[in-house]
Amino acid sequence: MSSLIFVGIDVSQARLDVTFTDGQMWSVPHDESAMTTVVEQLAALHPTLIILEATGGLEIPLTSALATAGLPVVVVNPRQVRDFARASGLLAKTDALDAKILAQFGEVMRPRPRPLPDTEARALAALLTRRRQLGTFSDFTQTHRERIRDTRPCSLKCHASTPQYRY
């Protein structure tokens, strides 16, 4: 291996596909013991950068474990990686190829590792996201209620006139 080691890890519910820019690859089950093994093996290699794609939260435990071990890890936007793959002519869609593309993306684009938000910051972000979703749903419900054209004495409008809570 060269002195610069870039590692792409594709995280799915079932597996972790790990690929290096030199073509070496391996796949392990996505469970706690396998994650520990991955972290230990990568720590021994002293990689330049480990690149994961944001996958709706599946990447968080592994990213946290890598960062806790002091490894340089970055979680990148899936759209950036998809655009990079398209520009590189790599259109096939498999987990192993995704990991390879992530490693190549890291080598070419060199995204900067960022510190992970702590547990409290992630919990607060999740609460704020949920608050925004509830506000949007509340607006939708209000608009829907205003457009009901029902002439019956007590219809959906009657039931829908319960107190409003703004989020």
PDB file of C-alpha atoms in Angstrom:
ATOM      1  CA  MET A   1       0.000   0.000   0.000  1.00  0.00           C
ATOM      2  CA  SER A   2       1.124   3.546  -0.612  1.00  0.00           C
ATOM      3  CA  SER A   3       1.722   5.960   2.230  1.00  0.00           C
ATOM      4  CA  LEU A   4      -1.702   7.536   1.629  1.00  0.00           C
ATOM      5  CA  ILE A   5      -4.500   5.147   2.483  1.00  0.00           C
ATOM      6  CA  PHE A   6      -8.078   6.096   1.652  1.00  0.00           C
ATOM      7  CA  VAL A   7     -10.837   3.785   2.825  1.00  0.00           C
ATOM      8  CA  GLY A   8     -14.438   3.773   1.645  1.00  0.00           C
ATOM      9  CA  ILE A   9     -17.028   2.013   3.774  1.00  0.00           C
ATOM     10  CA  ASP A  10     -20.506   1.338   2.447  1.00  0.00           C
ATOM     11  CA  VAL A  11     -22.885   0.830   5.359  1.00  0.00           C
ATOM     12  CA  SER A  12     -26.080  -1.160   4.863  1.00  0.00           C
ATOM     13  CA  GLN A  13     -28.379  -2.824   7.374  1.00  0.00           C
ATOM     14  CA  ALA A  14     -26.793  -6.223   6.810  1.00  0.00           C
ATOM     15  CA  ARG A  15     -23.156  -5.534   5.883  1.00  0.00           C
ATOM     16  CA  LEU A  16     -20.173  -3.217   6.009  1.00  0.00           C
ATOM     17  CA  ASP A  17     -18.271  -3.219   2.710  1.00  0.00           C
ATOM     18  CA  VAL A  18     -14.755  -1.858   3.179  1.00  0.00           C
ATOM     19  CA  THR A  19     -12.630  -0.902   0.159  1.00  0.00           C
ATOM     20  CA  PHE A  20      -9.213   0.697  -0.175  1.00  0.00           C
ATOM     21  CA  THR A  21      -8.040   2.796  -3.116  1.00  0.00           C
ATOM     22  CA  ASP A  22      -5.487   0.089  -3.967  1.00  0.00           C
ATOM     23  CA  GLY A  23      -8.367  -2.304  -4.699  1.00  0.00           C
ATOM     24  CA  GLN A  24      -8.239  -4.361  -1.502  1.00  0.00           C
ATOM     25  CA  MET A  25     -11.734  -5.020  -0.173  1.00  0.00           C
ATOM     26  CA  TRP A  26     -13.534  -6.990   2.482  1.00  0.00           C
ATOM     27  CA  SER A  27     -17.048  -7.323   3.768  1.00  0.00           C
ATOM     28  CA  VAL A  28     -18.274  -8.064   7.285  1.00  0.00           C
ATOM     29  CA  PRO A  29     -21.677  -8.358   8.944  1.00  0.00           C
ATOM     30  CA  HIS A  30     -23.068  -5.116  10.319  1.00  0.00           C
ATOM     31  CA  ASP A  31     -22.954  -5.968  13.999  1.00  0.00           C
ATOM     32  CA  GLU A  32     -21.117  -4.723  17.071  1.00  0.00           C
ATOM     33  CA  SER A  33     -18.331  -7.307  17.095  1.00  0.00           C
ATOM     34  CA  ALA A  34     -17.590  -6.837  13.386  1.00  0.00           C
ATOM     35  CA  MET A  35     -17.514  -3.052  13.843  1.00  0.00           C
ATOM     36  CA  THR A  36     -14.966  -3.482  16.637  1.00  0.00           C
ATOM     37  CA  THR A  37     -12.855  -5.657  14.336  1.00  0.00           C
ATOM     38  CA  VAL A  38     -13.076  -3.104  11.510  1.00  0.00           C
ATOM     39  CA  VAL A  39     -11.992  -0.297  13.842  1.00  0.00           C
ATOM     40  CA  GLU A  40      -9.043  -2.345  15.161  1.00  0.00           C
ATOM     41  CA  GLN A  41      -7.887  -3.362  11.676  1.00  0.00           C
ATOM     42  CA  LEU A  42      -8.147   0.170  10.321  1.00  0.00           C
ATOM     43  CA  ALA A  43      -6.348   1.617  13.354  1.00  0.00           C
ATOM     44  CA  ALA A  44      -3.405  -0.699  12.615  1.00  0.00           C
ATOM     45  CA  LEU A  45      -3.203   0.660   9.034  1.00  0.00           C
ATOM     46  CA  HIS A  46      -3.213   4.370  10.000  1.00  0.00           C
ATOM     47  CA  PRO A  47      -5.423   5.454   7.076  1.00  0.00           C
ATOM     48  CA  THR A  48      -5.237   8.972   5.670  1.00  0.00           C
ATOM     49  CA  LEU A  49      -9.029   9.211   5.568  1.00  0.00           C
ATOM     50  CA  ILE A  50     -12.051   6.956   6.035  1.00  0.00           C
ATOM     51  CA  ILE A  51     -15.092   7.987   4.005  1.00  0.00           C
ATOM     52  CA  LEU A  52     -18.673   6.941   4.725  1.00  0.00           C
ATOM     53  CA  GLU A  53     -21.886   8.084   3.099  1.00  0.00           C
ATOM     54  CA  ALA A  54     -24.774   9.499   5.127  1.00  0.00           C
ATOM     55  CA  THR A  55     -27.347   6.693   5.161  1.00  0.00           C
ATOM     56  CA  GLY A  56     -30.113   7.957   7.390  1.00  0.00           C
ATOM     57  CA  GLY A  57     -28.353   7.129  10.634  1.00  0.00           C
ATOM     58  CA  LEU A  58     -27.011   3.632   9.907  1.00  0.00           C
ATOM     59  CA  GLU A  59     -23.519   5.111   9.688  1.00  0.00           C
ATOM     60  CA  ILE A  60     -23.577   6.794  13.120  1.00  0.00           C
ATOM     61  CA  PRO A  61     -22.436   3.883  15.358  1.00  0.00           C
ATOM     62  CA  LEU A  62     -19.496   3.029  13.081  1.00  0.00           C
ATOM     63  CA  THR A  63     -18.568   6.677  12.597  1.00  0.00           C
ATOM     64  CA  SER A  64     -18.614   7.206  16.365  1.00  0.00           C
ATOM     65  CA  ALA A  65     -16.462   4.127  16.947  1.00  0.00           C
ATOM     66  CA  LEU A  66     -13.932   5.243  14.313  1.00  0.00           C
ATOM     67  CA  ALA A  67     -13.778   8.782  15.699  1.00  0.00           C
ATOM     68  CA  THR A  68     -13.451   7.512  19.272  1.00  0.00           C
ATOM     69  CA  ALA A  69     -10.471   5.425  18.129  1.00  0.00           C
ATOM     70  CA  GLY A  70      -8.888   8.625  16.819  1.00  0.00           C
ATOM     71  CA  LEU A  71      -9.226   7.691  13.153  1.00  0.00           C
ATOM     72  CA  PRO A  72      -9.810  10.396  10.517  1.00  0.00           C
ATOM     73  CA  VAL A  73     -13.391   9.816   9.401  1.00  0.00           C
ATOM     74  CA  VAL A  74     -15.788  11.897   7.356  1.00  0.00           C
ATOM     75  CA  VAL A  75     -19.446  11.360   6.491  1.00  0.00           C
ATOM     76  CA  VAL A  76     -20.188  12.770   3.052  1.00  0.00           C
ATOM     77  CA  ASN A  77     -23.360  13.802   1.278  1.00  0.00           C
ATOM     78  CA  PRO A  78     -24.684  10.961  -0.932  1.00  0.00           C
ATOM     79  CA  ARG A  79     -25.460  13.393  -3.732  1.00  0.00           C
ATOM     80  CA  GLN A  80     -21.831  14.534  -3.953  1.00  0.00           C
ATOM     81  CA  VAL A  81     -20.695  10.925  -4.208  1.00  0.00           C
ATOM     82  CA  ARG A  82     -23.367  10.083  -6.794  1.00  0.00           C
ATOM     83  CA  ASP A  83     -22.322  13.096  -8.900  1.00  0.00           C
ATOM     84  CA  PHE A  84     -18.667  12.056  -8.567  1.00  0.00           C
ATOM     85  CA  ALA A  85     -19.517   8.488  -9.650  1.00  0.00           C
ATOM     86  CA  ARG A  86     -21.507   9.758 -12.620  1.00  0.00           C
ATOM     87  CA  ALA A  87     -18.635  12.036 -13.676  1.00  0.00           C
ATOM     88  CA  SER A  88     -16.238   9.084 -13.340  1.00  0.00           C
ATOM     89  CA  GLY A  89     -18.476   6.865 -15.469  1.00  0.00           C
ATOM     90  CA  LEU A  90     -19.161   4.414 -12.646  1.00  0.00           C
ATOM     91  CA  LEU A  91     -22.889   3.861 -12.926  1.00  0.00           C
ATOM     92  CA  ALA A  92     -23.294   0.316 -11.574  1.00  0.00           C
ATOM     93  CA  LYS A  93     -24.945   0.117  -8.165  1.00  0.00           C
ATOM     94  CA  THR A  94     -23.562  -2.487  -5.775  1.00  0.00           C
ATOM     95  CA  ASP A  95     -22.398  -2.109  -2.187  1.00  0.00           C
ATOM     96  CA  ALA A  96     -18.827  -3.116  -3.081  1.00  0.00           C
ATOM     97  CA  LEU A  97     -18.728  -0.581  -5.920  1.00  0.00           C
ATOM     98  CA  ASP A  98     -20.200   2.082  -3.625  1.00  0.00           C
ATOM     99  CA  ALA A  99     -17.366   1.479  -1.152  1.00  0.00           C
ATOM    100  CA  LYS A 100     -14.810   1.716  -3.981  1.00  0.00           C
ATOM    101  CA  ILE A 101     -16.343   4.979  -5.191  1.00  0.00           C
ATOM    102  CA  LEU A 102     -16.271   6.355  -1.633  1.00  0.00           C
ATOM    103  CA  ALA A 103     -12.547   5.568  -1.371  1.00  0.00           C
ATOM    104  CA  GLN A 104     -11.874   7.194  -4.762  1.00  0.00           C
ATOM    105  CA  PHE A 105     -13.995  10.199  -3.803  1.00  0.00           C
ATOM    106  CA  GLY A 106     -11.896  10.628  -0.669  1.00  0.00           C
ATOM    107  CA  GLU A 107      -8.639  10.342  -2.584  1.00  0.00           C
ATOM    108  CA  VAL A 108      -9.646  12.859  -5.272  1.00  0.00           C
ATOM    109  CA  MET A 109     -11.804  15.332  -3.343  1.00  0.00           C
ATOM    110  CA  ARG A 110     -10.073  15.126   0.055  1.00  0.00           C
ATOM    111  CA  PRO A 111     -13.060  16.096   2.225  1.00  0.00           C
ATOM    112  CA  ARG A 112     -11.985  17.374   5.629  1.00  0.00           C
ATOM    113  CA  PRO A 113     -12.799  15.261   8.661  1.00  0.00           C
ATOM    114  CA  ARG A 114     -15.213  17.089  10.949  1.00  0.00           C
ATOM    115  CA  PRO A 115     -15.754  16.404  14.616  1.00  0.00           C
ATOM    116  CA  LEU A 116     -18.933  14.481  15.250  1.00  0.00           C
ATOM    117  CA  PRO A 117     -21.676  16.185  17.209  1.00  0.00           C
ATOM    118  CA  ASP A 118     -21.970  14.713  20.682  1.00  0.00           C
ATOM    119  CA  THR A 119     -24.961  12.631  21.735  1.00  0.00           C
ATOM    120  CA  GLU A 120     -26.851  15.608  23.181  1.00  0.00           C
ATOM    121  CA  ALA A 121     -26.360  17.690  20.022  1.00  0.00           C
ATOM    122  CA  ARG A 122     -27.617  14.807  17.843  1.00  0.00           C
ATOM    123  CA  ALA A 123     -30.661  14.365  20.118  1.00  0.00           C
ATOM    124  CA  LEU A 124     -31.408  18.095  19.944  1.00  0.00           C
ATOM    125  CA  ALA A 125     -31.097  18.065  16.147  1.00  0.00           C
ATOM    126  CA  ALA A 126     -33.532  15.130  15.974  1.00  0.00           C
ATOM    127  CA  LEU A 127     -36.019  16.985  18.194  1.00  0.00           C
ATOM    128  CA  LEU A 128     -35.763  20.135  16.079  1.00  0.00           C
ATOM    129  CA  THR A 129     -36.315  18.113  12.913  1.00  0.00           C
ATOM    130  CA  ARG A 130     -39.407  16.501  14.446  1.00  0.00           C
ATOM    131  CA  ARG A 131     -40.693  19.908  15.573  1.00  0.00           C
ATOM    132  CA  ARG A 132     -40.343  21.243  12.029  1.00  0.00           C
ATOM    133  CA  GLN A 133     -42.162  18.171  10.653  1.00  0.00           C
ATOM    134  CA  LEU A 134     -45.038  18.612  13.107  1.00  0.00           C
ATOM    135  CA  GLY A 135     -45.329  22.292  12.197  1.00  0.00           C
ATOM    136  CA  THR A 136     -45.555  21.411   8.507  1.00  0.00           C
ATOM    137  CA  PHE A 137     -48.169  18.747   9.246  1.00  0.00           C
ATOM    138  CA  SER A 138     -50.136  21.220  11.378  1.00  0.00           C
ATOM    139  CA  ASP A 139     -50.160  23.735   8.512  1.00  0.00           C
ATOM    140  CA  PHE A 140     -51.337  21.022   6.119  1.00  0.00           C
ATOM    141  CA  THR A 141     -54.133  19.975   8.495  1.00  0.00           C
ATOM    142  CA  GLN A 142     -55.268  23.583   8.973  1.00  0.00           C
ATOM    143  CA  THR A 143     -55.416  24.171   5.209  1.00  0.00           C
ATOM    144  CA  HIS A 144     -57.303  20.913   4.716  1.00  0.00           C
ATOM    145  CA  ARG A 145     -59.815  21.789   7.440  1.00  0.00           C
ATOM    146  CA  GLU A 146     -60.455  25.218   5.922  1.00  0.00           C
ATOM    147  CA  ARG A 147     -61.316  23.647   2.578  1.00  0.00           C
ATOM    148  CA  ILE A 148     -63.854  21.118   3.844  1.00  0.00           C
ATOM    149  CA  ARG A 149     -67.220  21.792   2.231  1.00  0.00           C
ATOM    150  CA  ASP A 150     -69.603  19.821   4.389  1.00  0.00           C
ATOM    151  CA  THR A 151     -73.040  21.196   5.263  1.00  0.00           C
ATOM    152  CA  ARG A 152     -73.997  18.564   7.834  1.00  0.00           C
ATOM    153  CA  PRO A 153     -74.500  19.982  11.353  1.00  0.00           C
ATOM    154  CA  CYS A 154     -71.606  18.184  12.997  1.00  0.00           C
ATOM    155  CA  SER A 155     -69.145  16.829  10.534  1.00  0.00           C
ATOM    156  CA  LEU A 156     -65.417  16.607  10.296  1.00  0.00           C
ATOM    157  CA  LYS A 157     -65.233  20.374  10.837  1.00  0.00           C
ATOM    158  CA  CYS A 158     -66.810  19.876  14.260  1.00  0.00           C
ATOM    159  CA  HIS A 159     -64.246  17.288  15.235  1.00  0.00           C
ATOM    160  CA  ALA A 160     -61.419  19.175  13.608  1.00  0.00           C
ATOM    161  CA  SER A 161     -62.106  22.300  15.646  1.00  0.00           C
ATOM    162  CA  THR A 162     -60.258  20.966  18.659  1.00  0.00           C
ATOM    163  CA  PRO A 163     -57.657  23.329  20.104  1.00  0.00           C
ATOM    164  CA  GLN A 164     -54.708  24.014  17.848  1.00  0.00           C
ATOM    165  CA  TYR A 165     -51.169  23.505  18.999  1.00  0.00           C
ATOM    166  CA  ARG A 166     -48.518  25.395  17.081  1.00  0.00           C
ATOM    167  CA  TYR A 167     -45.124  23.806  16.946  1.00  0.00           C
TER     168      TYR A 167
END
